[in-house]
Coordinates of C-alpha atoms and ligand atoms in Angstrom, one line a residue:
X1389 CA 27.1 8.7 12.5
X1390 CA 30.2 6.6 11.0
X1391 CA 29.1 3.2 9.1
X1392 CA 31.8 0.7 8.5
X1393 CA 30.6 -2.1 5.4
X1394 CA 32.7 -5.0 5.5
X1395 CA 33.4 -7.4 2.2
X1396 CA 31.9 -10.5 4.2
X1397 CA 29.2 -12.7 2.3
X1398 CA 26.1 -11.8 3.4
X1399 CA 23.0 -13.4 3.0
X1400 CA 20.4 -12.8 -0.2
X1401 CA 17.8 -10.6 0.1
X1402 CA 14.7 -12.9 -0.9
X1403 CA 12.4 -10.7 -3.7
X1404 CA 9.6 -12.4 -2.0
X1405 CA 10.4 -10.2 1.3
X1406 CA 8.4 -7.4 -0.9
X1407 CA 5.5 -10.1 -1.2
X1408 CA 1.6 -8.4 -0.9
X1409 CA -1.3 -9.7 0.4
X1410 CA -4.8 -9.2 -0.8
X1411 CA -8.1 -10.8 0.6
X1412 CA -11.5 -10.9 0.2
X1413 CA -11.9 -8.0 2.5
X1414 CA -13.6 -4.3 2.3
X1415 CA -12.8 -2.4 -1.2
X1416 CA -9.2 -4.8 -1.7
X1417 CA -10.5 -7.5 -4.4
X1418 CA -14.1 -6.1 -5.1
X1419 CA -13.2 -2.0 -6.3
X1420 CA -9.5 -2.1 -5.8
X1421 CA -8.1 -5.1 -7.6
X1422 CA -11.3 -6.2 -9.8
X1423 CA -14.1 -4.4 -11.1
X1424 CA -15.5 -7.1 -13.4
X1425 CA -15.4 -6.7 -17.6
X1426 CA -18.4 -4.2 -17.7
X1427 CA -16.8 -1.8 -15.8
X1428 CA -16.5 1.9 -17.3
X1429 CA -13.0 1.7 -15.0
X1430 CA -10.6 0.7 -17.6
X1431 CA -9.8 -2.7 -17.2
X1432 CA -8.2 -5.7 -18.8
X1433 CA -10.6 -9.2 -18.2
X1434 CA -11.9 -6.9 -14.7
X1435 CA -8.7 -6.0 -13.4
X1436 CA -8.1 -2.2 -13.3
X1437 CA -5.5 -1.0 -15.7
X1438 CA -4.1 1.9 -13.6
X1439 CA -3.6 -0.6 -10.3
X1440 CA -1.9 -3.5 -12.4
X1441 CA 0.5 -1.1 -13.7
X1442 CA 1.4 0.7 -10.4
X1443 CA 2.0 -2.9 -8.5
X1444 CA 4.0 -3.7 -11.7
X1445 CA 5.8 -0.8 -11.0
X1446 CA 7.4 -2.3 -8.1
X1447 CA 7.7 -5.4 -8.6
X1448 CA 5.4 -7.0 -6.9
X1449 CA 7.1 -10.7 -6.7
X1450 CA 3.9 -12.8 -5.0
X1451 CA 0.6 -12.3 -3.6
X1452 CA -1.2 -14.2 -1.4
X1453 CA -5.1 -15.3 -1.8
X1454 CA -8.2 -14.8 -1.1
X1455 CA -7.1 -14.2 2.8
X1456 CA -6.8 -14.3 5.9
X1457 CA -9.6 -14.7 8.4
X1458 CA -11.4 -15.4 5.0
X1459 CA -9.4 -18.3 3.7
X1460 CA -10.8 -20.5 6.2
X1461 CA -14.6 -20.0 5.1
X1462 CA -13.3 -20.0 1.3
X1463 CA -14.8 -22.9 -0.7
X1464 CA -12.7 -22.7 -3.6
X1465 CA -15.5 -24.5 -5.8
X1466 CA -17.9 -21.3 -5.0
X1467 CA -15.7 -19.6 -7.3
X1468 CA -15.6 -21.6 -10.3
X1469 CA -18.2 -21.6 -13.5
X1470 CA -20.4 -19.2 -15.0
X1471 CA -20.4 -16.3 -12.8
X1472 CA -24.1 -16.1 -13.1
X1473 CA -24.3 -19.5 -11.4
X1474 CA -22.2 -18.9 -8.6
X1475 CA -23.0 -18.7 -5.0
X1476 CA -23.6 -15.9 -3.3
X1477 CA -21.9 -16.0 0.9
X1478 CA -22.1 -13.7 3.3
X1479 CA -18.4 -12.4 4.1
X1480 CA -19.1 -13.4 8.0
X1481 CA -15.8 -12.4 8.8
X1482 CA -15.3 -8.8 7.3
X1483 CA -18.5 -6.9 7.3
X1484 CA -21.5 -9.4 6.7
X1485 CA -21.4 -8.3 3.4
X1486 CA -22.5 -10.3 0.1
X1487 CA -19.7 -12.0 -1.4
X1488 CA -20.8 -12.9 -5.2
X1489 CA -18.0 -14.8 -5.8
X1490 CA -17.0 -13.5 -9.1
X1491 CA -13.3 -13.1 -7.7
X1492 CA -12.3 -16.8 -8.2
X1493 CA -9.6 -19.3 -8.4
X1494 CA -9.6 -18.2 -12.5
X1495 CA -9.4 -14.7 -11.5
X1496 CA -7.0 -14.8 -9.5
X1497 CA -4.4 -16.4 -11.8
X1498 CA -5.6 -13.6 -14.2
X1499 CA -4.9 -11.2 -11.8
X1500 CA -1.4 -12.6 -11.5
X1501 CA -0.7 -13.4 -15.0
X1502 CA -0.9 -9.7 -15.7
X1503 CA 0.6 -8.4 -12.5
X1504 CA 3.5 -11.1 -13.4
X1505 CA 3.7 -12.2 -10.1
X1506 CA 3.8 -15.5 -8.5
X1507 CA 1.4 -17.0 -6.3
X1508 CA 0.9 -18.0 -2.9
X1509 CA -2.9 -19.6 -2.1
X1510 CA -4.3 -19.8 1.8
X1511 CA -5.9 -23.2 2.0
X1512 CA -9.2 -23.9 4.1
X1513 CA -8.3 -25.6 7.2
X1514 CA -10.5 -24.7 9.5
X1515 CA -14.1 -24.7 7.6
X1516 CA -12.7 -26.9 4.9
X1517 CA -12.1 -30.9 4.6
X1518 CA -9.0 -32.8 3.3
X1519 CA -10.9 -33.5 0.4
X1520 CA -11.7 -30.3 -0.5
X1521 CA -8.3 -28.9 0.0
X1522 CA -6.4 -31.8 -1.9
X1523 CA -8.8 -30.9 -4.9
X1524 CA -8.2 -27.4 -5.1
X1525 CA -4.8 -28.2 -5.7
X1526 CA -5.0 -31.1 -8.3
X1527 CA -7.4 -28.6 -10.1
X1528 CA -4.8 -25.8 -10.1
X1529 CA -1.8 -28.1 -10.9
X1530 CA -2.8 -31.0 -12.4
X1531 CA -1.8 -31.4 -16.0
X1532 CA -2.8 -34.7 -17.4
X1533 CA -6.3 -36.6 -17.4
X1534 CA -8.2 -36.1 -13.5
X1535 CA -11.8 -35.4 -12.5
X1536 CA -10.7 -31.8 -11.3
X1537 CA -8.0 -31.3 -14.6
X1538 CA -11.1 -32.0 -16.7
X1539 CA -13.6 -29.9 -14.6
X1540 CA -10.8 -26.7 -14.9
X1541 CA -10.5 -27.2 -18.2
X1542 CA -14.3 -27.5 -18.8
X1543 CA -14.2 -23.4 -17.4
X1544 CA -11.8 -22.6 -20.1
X1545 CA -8.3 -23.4 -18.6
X1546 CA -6.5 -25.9 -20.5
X1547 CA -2.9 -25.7 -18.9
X1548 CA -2.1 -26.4 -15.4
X1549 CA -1.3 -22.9 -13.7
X1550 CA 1.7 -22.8 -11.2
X1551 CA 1.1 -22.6 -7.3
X1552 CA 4.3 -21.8 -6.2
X1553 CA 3.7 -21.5 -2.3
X1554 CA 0.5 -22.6 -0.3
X1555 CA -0.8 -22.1 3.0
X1556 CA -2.0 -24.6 5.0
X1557 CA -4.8 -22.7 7.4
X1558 CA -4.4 -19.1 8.6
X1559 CA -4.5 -18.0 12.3
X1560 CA -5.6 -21.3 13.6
X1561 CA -4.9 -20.8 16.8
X1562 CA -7.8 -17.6 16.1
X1563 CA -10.2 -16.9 13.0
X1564 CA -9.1 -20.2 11.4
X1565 CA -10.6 -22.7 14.0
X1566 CA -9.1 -21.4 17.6
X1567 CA -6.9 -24.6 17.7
X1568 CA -4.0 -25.7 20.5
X1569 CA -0.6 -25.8 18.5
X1570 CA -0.5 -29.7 19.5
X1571 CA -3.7 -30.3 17.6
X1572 CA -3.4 -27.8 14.6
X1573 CA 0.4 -29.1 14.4
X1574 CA -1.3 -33.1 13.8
X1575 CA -4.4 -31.2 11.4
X1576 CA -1.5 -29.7 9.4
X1577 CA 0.8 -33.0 9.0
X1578 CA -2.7 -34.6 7.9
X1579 CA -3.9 -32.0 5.8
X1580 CA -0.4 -31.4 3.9
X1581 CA -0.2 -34.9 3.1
X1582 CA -2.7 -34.3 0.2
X1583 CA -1.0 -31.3 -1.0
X1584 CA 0.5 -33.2 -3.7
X1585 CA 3.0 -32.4 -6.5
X1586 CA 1.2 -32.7 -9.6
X1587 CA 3.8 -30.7 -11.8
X1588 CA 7.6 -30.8 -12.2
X1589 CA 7.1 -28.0 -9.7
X1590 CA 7.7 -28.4 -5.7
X1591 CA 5.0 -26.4 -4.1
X1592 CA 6.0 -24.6 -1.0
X1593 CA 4.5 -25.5 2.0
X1594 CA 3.2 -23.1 4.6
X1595 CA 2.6 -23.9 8.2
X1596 CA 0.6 -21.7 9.9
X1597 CA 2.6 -20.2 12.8
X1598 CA 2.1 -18.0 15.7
X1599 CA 0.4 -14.8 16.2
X1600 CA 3.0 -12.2 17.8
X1601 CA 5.1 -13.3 20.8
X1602 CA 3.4 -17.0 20.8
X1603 CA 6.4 -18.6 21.3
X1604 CA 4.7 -21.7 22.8
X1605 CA 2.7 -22.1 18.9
X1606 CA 6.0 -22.0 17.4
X1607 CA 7.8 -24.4 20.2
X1608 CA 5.1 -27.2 19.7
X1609 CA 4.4 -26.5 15.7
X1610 CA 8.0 -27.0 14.9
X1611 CA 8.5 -29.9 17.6
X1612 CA 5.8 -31.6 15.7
X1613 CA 5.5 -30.8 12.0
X1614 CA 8.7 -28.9 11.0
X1615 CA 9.7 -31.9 8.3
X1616 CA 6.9 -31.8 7.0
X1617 CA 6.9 -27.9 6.3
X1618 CA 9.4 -25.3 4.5
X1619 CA 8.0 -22.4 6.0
X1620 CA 6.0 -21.3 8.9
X1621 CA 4.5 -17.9 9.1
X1622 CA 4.6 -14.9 12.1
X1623 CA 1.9 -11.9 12.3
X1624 CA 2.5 -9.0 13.6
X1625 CA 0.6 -6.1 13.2
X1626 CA 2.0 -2.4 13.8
X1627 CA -0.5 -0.9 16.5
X1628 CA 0.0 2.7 18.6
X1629 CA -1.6 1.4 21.4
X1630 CA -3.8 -1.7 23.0
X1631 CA -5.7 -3.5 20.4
X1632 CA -9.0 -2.2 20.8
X1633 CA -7.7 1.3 21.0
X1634 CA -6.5 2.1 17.4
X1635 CA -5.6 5.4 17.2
X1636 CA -6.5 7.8 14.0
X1637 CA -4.2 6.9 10.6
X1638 CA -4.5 11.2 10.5
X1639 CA -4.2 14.0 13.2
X1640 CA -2.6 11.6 15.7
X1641 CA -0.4 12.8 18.9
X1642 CA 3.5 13.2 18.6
X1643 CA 3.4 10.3 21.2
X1644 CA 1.6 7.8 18.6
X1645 CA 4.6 8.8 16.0
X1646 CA 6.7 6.9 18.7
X1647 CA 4.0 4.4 19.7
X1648 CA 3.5 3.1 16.0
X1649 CA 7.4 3.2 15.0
X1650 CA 8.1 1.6 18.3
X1651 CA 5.6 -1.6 17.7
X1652 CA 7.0 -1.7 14.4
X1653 CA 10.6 -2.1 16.0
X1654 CA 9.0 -5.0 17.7
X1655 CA 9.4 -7.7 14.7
X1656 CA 12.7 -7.6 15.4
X1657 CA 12.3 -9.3 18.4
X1658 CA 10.1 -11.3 17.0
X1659 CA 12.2 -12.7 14.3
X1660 CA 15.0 -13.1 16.7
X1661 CA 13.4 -15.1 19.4
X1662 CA 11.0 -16.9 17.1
X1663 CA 14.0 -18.1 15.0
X1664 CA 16.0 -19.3 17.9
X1665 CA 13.2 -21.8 18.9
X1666 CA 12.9 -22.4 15.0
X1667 CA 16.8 -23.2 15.2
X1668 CA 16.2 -26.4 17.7
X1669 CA 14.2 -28.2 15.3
X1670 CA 15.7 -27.0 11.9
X1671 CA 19.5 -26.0 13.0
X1672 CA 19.8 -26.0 8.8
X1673 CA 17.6 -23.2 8.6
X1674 CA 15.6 -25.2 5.7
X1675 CA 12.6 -23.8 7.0
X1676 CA 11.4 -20.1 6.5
X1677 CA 9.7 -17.8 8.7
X1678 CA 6.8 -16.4 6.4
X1679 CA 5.7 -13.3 7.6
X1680 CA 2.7 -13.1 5.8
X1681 CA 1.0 -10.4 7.6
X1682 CA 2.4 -7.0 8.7
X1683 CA 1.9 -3.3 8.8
X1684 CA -0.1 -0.5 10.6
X1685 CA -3.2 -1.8 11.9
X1686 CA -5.0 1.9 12.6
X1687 CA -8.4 3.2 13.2
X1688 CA -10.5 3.3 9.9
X1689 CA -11.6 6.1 8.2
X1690 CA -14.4 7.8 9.8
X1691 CA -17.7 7.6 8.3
X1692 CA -16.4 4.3 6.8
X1693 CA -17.5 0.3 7.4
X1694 CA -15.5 -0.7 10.2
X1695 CA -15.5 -4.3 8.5
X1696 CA -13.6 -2.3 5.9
X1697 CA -10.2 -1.9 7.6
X1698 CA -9.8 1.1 5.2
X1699 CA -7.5 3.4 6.8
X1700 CA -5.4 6.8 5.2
X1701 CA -1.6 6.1 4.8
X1702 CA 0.8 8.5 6.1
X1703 CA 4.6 9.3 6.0
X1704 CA 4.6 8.0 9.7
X1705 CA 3.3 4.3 7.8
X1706 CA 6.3 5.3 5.2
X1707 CA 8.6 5.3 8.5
X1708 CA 7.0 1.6 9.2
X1709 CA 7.6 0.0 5.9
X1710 CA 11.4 1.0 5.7
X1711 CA 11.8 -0.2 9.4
X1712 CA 10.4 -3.3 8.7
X1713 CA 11.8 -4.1 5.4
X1714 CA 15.3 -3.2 7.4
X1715 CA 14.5 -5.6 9.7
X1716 CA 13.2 -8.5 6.7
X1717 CA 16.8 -7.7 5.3
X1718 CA 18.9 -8.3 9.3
X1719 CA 17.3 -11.5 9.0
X1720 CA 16.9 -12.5 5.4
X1721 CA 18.7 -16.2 6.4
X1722 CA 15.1 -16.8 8.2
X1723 CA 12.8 -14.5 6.5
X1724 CA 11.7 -16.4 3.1
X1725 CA 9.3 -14.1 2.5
X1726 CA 6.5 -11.5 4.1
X1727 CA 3.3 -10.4 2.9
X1728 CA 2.1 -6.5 3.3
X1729 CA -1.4 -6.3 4.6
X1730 CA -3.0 -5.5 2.5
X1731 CA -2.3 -4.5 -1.2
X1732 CA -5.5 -1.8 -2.0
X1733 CA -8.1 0.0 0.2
X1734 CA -7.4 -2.5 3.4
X1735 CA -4.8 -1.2 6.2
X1736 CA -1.5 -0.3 4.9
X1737 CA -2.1 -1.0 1.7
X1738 CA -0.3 0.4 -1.6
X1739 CA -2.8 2.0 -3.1
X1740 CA -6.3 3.8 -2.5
X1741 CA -8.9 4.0 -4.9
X1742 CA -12.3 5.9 -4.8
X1743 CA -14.2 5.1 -8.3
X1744 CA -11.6 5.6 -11.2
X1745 CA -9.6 7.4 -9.1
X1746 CA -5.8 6.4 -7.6
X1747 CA -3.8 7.2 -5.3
X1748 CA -0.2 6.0 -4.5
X1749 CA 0.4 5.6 -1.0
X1750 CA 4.0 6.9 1.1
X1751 CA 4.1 2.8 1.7
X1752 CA 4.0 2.4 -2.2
X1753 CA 6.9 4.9 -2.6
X1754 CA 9.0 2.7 0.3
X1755 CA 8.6 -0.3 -1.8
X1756 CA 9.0 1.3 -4.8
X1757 CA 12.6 3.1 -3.7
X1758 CA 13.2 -0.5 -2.0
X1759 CA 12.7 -2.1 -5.3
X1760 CA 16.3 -2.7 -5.5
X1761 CA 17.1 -4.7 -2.6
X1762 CA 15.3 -7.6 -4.5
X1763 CA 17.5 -10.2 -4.7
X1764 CA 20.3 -8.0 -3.8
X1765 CA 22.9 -9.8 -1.1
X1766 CA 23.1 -8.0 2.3
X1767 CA 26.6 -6.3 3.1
X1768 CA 26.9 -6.0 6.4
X1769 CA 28.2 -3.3 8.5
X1770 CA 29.2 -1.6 12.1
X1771 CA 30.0 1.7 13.4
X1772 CA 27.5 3.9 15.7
X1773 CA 24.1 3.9 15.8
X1774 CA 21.2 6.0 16.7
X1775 CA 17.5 5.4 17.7
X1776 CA 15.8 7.5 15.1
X1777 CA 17.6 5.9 12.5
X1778 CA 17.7 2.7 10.3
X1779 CA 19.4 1.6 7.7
X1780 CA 19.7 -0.9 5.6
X1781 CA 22.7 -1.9 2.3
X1782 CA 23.2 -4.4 -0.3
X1783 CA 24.7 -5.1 -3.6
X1784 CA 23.6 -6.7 -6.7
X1785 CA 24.9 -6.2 -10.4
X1786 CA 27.6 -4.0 -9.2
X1787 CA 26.0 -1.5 -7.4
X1788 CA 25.9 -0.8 -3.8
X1789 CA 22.2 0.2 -2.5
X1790 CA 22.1 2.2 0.7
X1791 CA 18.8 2.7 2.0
X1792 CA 18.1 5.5 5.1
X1793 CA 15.1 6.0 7.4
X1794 CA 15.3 9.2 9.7
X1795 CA 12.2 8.8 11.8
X1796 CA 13.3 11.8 14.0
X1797 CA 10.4 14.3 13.4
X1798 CA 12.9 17.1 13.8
X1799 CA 16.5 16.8 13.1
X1800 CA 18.7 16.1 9.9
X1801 CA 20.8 13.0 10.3
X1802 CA 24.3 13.2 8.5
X1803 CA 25.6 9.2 8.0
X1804 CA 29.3 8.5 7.0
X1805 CA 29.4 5.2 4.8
X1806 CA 33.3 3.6 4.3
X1807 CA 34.1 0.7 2.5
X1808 CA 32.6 -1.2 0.1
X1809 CA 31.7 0.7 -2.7
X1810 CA 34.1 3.3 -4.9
X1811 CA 32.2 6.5 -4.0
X1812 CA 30.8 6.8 -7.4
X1813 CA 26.9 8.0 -7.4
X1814 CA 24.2 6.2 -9.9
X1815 CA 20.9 7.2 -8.3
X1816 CA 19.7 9.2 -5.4
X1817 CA 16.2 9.6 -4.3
X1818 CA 13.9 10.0 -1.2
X1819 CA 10.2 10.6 0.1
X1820 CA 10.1 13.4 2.7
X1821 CA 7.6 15.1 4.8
X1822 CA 6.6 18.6 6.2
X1823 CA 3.9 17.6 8.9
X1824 CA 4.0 14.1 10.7
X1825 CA 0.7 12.8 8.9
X1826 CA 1.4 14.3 5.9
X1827 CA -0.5 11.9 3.3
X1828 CA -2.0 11.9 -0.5
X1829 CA -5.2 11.9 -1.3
X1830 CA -7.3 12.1 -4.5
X1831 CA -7.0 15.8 -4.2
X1832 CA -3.5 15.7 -3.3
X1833 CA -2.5 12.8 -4.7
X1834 CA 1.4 14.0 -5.1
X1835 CA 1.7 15.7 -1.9
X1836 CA 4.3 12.8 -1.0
X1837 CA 6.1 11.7 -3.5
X1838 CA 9.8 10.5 -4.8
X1839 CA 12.0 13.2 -5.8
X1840 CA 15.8 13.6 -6.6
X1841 CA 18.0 13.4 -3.3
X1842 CA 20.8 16.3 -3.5
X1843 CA 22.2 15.5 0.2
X1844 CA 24.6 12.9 -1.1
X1845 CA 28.5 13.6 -1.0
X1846 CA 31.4 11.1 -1.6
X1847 CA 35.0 12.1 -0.3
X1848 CA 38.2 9.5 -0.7
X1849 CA 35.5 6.9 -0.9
X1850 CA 33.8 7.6 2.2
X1851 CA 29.9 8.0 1.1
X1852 CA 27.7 10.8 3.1
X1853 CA 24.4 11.4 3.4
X1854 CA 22.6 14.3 5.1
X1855 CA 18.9 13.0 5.6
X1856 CA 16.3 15.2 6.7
X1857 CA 13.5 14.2 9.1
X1858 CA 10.8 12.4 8.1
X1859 CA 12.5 10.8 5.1
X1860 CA 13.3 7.8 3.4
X1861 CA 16.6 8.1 1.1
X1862 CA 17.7 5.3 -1.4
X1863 CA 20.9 5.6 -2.9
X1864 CA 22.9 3.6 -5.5
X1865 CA 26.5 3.8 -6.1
X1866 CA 29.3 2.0 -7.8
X1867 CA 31.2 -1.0 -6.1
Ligands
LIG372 O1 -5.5 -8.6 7.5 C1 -6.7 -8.6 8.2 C2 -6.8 -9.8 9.1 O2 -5.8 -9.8 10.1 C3 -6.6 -11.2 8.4 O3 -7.8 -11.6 7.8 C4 -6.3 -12.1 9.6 O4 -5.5 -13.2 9.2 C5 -5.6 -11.2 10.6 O5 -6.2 -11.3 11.8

C-alpha cells in the first residue's frame, strides 16, 4: 500500500483527544483510583502509587468527574467536610451500592494535582438546581472573600483550584432527566448562565449533545444554545452486536472481531455528519465536538456485579483505541477533545486492579505508543488504502510520527510512506498479538506488551513498514 504525505498545514492534534474519564462507578474511583490514607495499598493522601504513575506515564492530559449517569444524582456538598460526617447515598444508577462519599470535590483535585492533569467536572442538571450548580463552581474558583470561598477554605483549601472545562448535564436526553433537545437546549442556556468566571481563567463550557446518530439533539441544541457553548459532546460506545446483547470481552467469535472493529469505524460517521449540522450554526468551528464517552462496551466479567461494567481488555480493544484515536486525529478541526470510558476497572479502561495488584491494559499500551500525537499537527496524506488498515501521521518538534493499525487477524501488511520526512529512524515500537483475545492478566500481566519494531526500512526517503496482524506500530522519524 503506497502513502503519499503532502507539506500542507494540517490541523493540531488536541492533547485533550487522549482525555480519560472516571466515574463513580464499580471498582473505578473506590479500589482503582482511591483506596483512602489507611490503605496497606501504597498510596499518596489515598490515591494508589502504582495507578498515578502508570496514567502519568501517558500523559494523561484531563479527566472528567465523578460521571456519567452519576453526575446527575451528584450533590457536590455530600462530598465536602470531615469524611466521618459525610452522607452516605445509594449509587442508584450503577449497582445500588453504598456510596460513602469519601471521593469528593477535595479528592478529586488531589487526584489530579498528582496525576498532573487538568480537569473537566460533569455538573448536576438533571437532579440538581441552578443554585446548587452555580455554588459548586464559586467554591471551586472563587478566590477572594464568598460564602462558598470561605466554606472551601474552612475544609483546608485556601487557593482557588482551576476548572478548566465543565459539563453542563450528561445524557439528558437519558440518565440525566430524559429531556426533548428543545427543553434541555433552554435548561442549558439557563443553567450556564451561573457558570461564572471567578478567576482570570475562561472555563470551558460543555453542552450536553447527542447520544449516537441523534442528529435531531444536535440540530435543535445547536439551533438554540450554540453561543452560549464552546463544546458539545457525542457518545458512542463500541458494541459487537444489539445493545442488550453484549458479547464476551474473551473467547468471542471471529465474526465479533469484525462486529466490534466495525462499530468502532462508526464514529467516523458520526463526527462527519454530526459536524456538518454543527457547521450551520458555527460555520467558524468555535465550537468543539467533545466526545466524552467512547470505547468497547462488552459483556462483564462473569461471576462479576453487572452494575460493575468490569470487563477484560483485549488486543481486539487495542485494535478499537488506535481506530478511534485515527479517526479523533481525521477530524481534530471538530474534535476538542474525547474522554475514554472509563480509566480503571470500568469498560475499556486503562488499567485493572485486583487488591495491590496491576495490570496494564492493550488500550493502555495504544495510548501509551500514541503519546506522541499530543499536540503534534496532522500531515496529511493519499495513496491506496485498505480495509484492515488505519493509519494515522503527524509531526511535532521535528519528528514525523507514523502510527499503523493492522486489524487483519491474518496477514502482514507492508505500507510505503513518501514524502515528508528524510527517512531517518528515531523510534520503532508496536503491541502484537498471537490469538485474537489475547489479553493480560495478574498472572500474565506482560503477555501483551510494547516491544522494539524491526519491520521498518527506509530507501531514497521512501519509509516502509511491514506490520504483522493484530498489531499496532508507532514509528518516529526525522523530518
Ligand atoms: O460509562 C458508563 C455510562 O454510559 C455513563 O454513566 C453514561 O453517561 C453512559 O450511558
Amino acid at each position: 500500500m503506497k502513502v503519499t504525505l503532502t507539506e500542507q498545514q494540517g490541523p493540531k492534534i488536541s492533547k485533550y483527544i487522549y482525555g480519560h474519564f472516571a466515574e463513580h462507578l464499580g471498582r473505578c474511583i473506590y479500589e482503582g483510583l482511591y483506596v483512602g490514607e489507611d490503605s496497606s495499598i501504597p498510596n499518596v493522601n489515598g490515591m494508589r502509587i502504582d495507578v498515578v504513575e502508570a496514567l502519568k506515564n501517558i500523559q494523561i492530559p484531563v479527566l472528567r468527574w465523578p460521571g456519567g449517569c452519576f453526575a446527575d444524582e451528584y450533590h457536590w456538598k455530600d462530598g465536602i467536610g470531615p469524611k466521618e460526617n459525610r452522607k452516605k447515598i445509594v449509587n442508584t444508577h450503577w449497582g445500588g451500592v453504598t456510596e460513602n462519599n469519601h471521593f469528593g470535590t477535595h479528592e478529586f483535585f488531589e487526584l489530579t494535582k498528582q496525576l498532573g492533569c487538568e480537569v473537566y467536572v460533569n455538573g448536576n442538571v438533571g437532579s440538581g438546581t441552578v443554585q446548587e450548580m452555580q455554588e459548586w463552581v464559586e467554591y471551586m474558583t472563587m478566590g477572594g472573600e464568598s460564602p462558598m470561598a470561605n466554606l472551601r477554605r474552612e475544609n483546608g483549601q485556601e487557593e482557588p483550584w482551576s476548572v478548566k472545562f465543565f459539563g453542563v448535564g450528561n445524557e439528558s436526553w437519558g440518565c440525566g432527566g430524559n429531556m426533548r433537545p428543545e427543553y434541555y437546549a433552554d435548561e442549558y442556556r439557563r443553567y450556564q448562565t451561573y457558570v461564572r468566571q471567578y478567576g482570570t481563567e475562561k472555563i470551558y463550557k460543555i453542552a450536553c449533545g447527542p447520544n449516537i446518530d441523534d442528529y435531531n439533539w444536535m440540530d435543535k441544541v445547536m439551533q438554540i444554545a450554540a453561543p452560549f457553548m464552546d463544546g458539545i459532546s457525542l457518545h458512542h460506545y463500541a458494541l459487537t452486536g444489539e445493545w442488550l446483547d453484549k458479547g464476551p470481552a474473551t473467547g468471542f467469535k471471529e465474526e465479533h472481531w469484525w462486529s466490534l472493529i466495525k462499530s468502532a469505524q462508526k464514529m467516523d460517521e458520526l463526527i462527519t455528519k454530526h459536524s456538518t449540522i454543527m457547521d450551520k450554526y458555527d460555520p467558524e468551528k468555535r465550537v468543539g465536538l467533545i466526545v466524552d464517552e467512547w470505547g468497547s462496551w462488552l459483556a462483564v466479567e462473569p461471576g462479576t456485579n453487572p452494575g460493575f461494567l468490569y470487563q477484560q481488555n483485549t488486543i481486539r480493544d487495542a485494535m478499537v483505541a488506535a481506530v478511534t484515536l485515527n479517526i479523533f486525529h481525521k477530524h481534530a478541526e471538530r474534535v476538542h477533545m474525547a474522554n475514554i470510558a472509563q480509566t480503571v476497572n470500568v469498560l475499556q479502561s486503562m488499567i485493572l486492579t485486583e487488591g495491590d495488584q496491576m495490570v496494564k491494559t492493550p488500550s493502555y499500551h495504544v495510548f501509551d505508543l500514541y503519546k506522541v500525537h499530543q499536540d503534534a499537527e496532522l500531515v496529511s496524506s493519499y495513496g491506496e488504502s485498505d480495509d484492515t488498515v488505519s493509519y494515522t501521521v503527524s509531526k511535532k518538534d521535528g519528528l514525523v510520527s507514523i502510527s499503523v493499525c493492522n486489524y487483519s487477524l491474518e496477514e502482514s501488511k507492508s505500507l510505503d510512506f513518501t514524502g515528508a520526512c528524510s527517512g531517518k529512524v528515531v523510534d520503532a515500537r508496536y503491541i502484537t498479538a498471537d490469538t485474537m483475545d489475547a489479553h493480560n492478566d495478574f498472572d500474565h500481566p506482560e503477555t501483551i506488551t510494547i516491544k522494539s519494531f524491526e519491520g521498518v526500512s527506509t530507501t531514497d526517503g521512501t519509509v516502509n513498514l511491514t506490520v504483522p496482524p493484530m498489531s499496532v506500530v508507532t514509528v518516529q522519524l526525522e523530518q
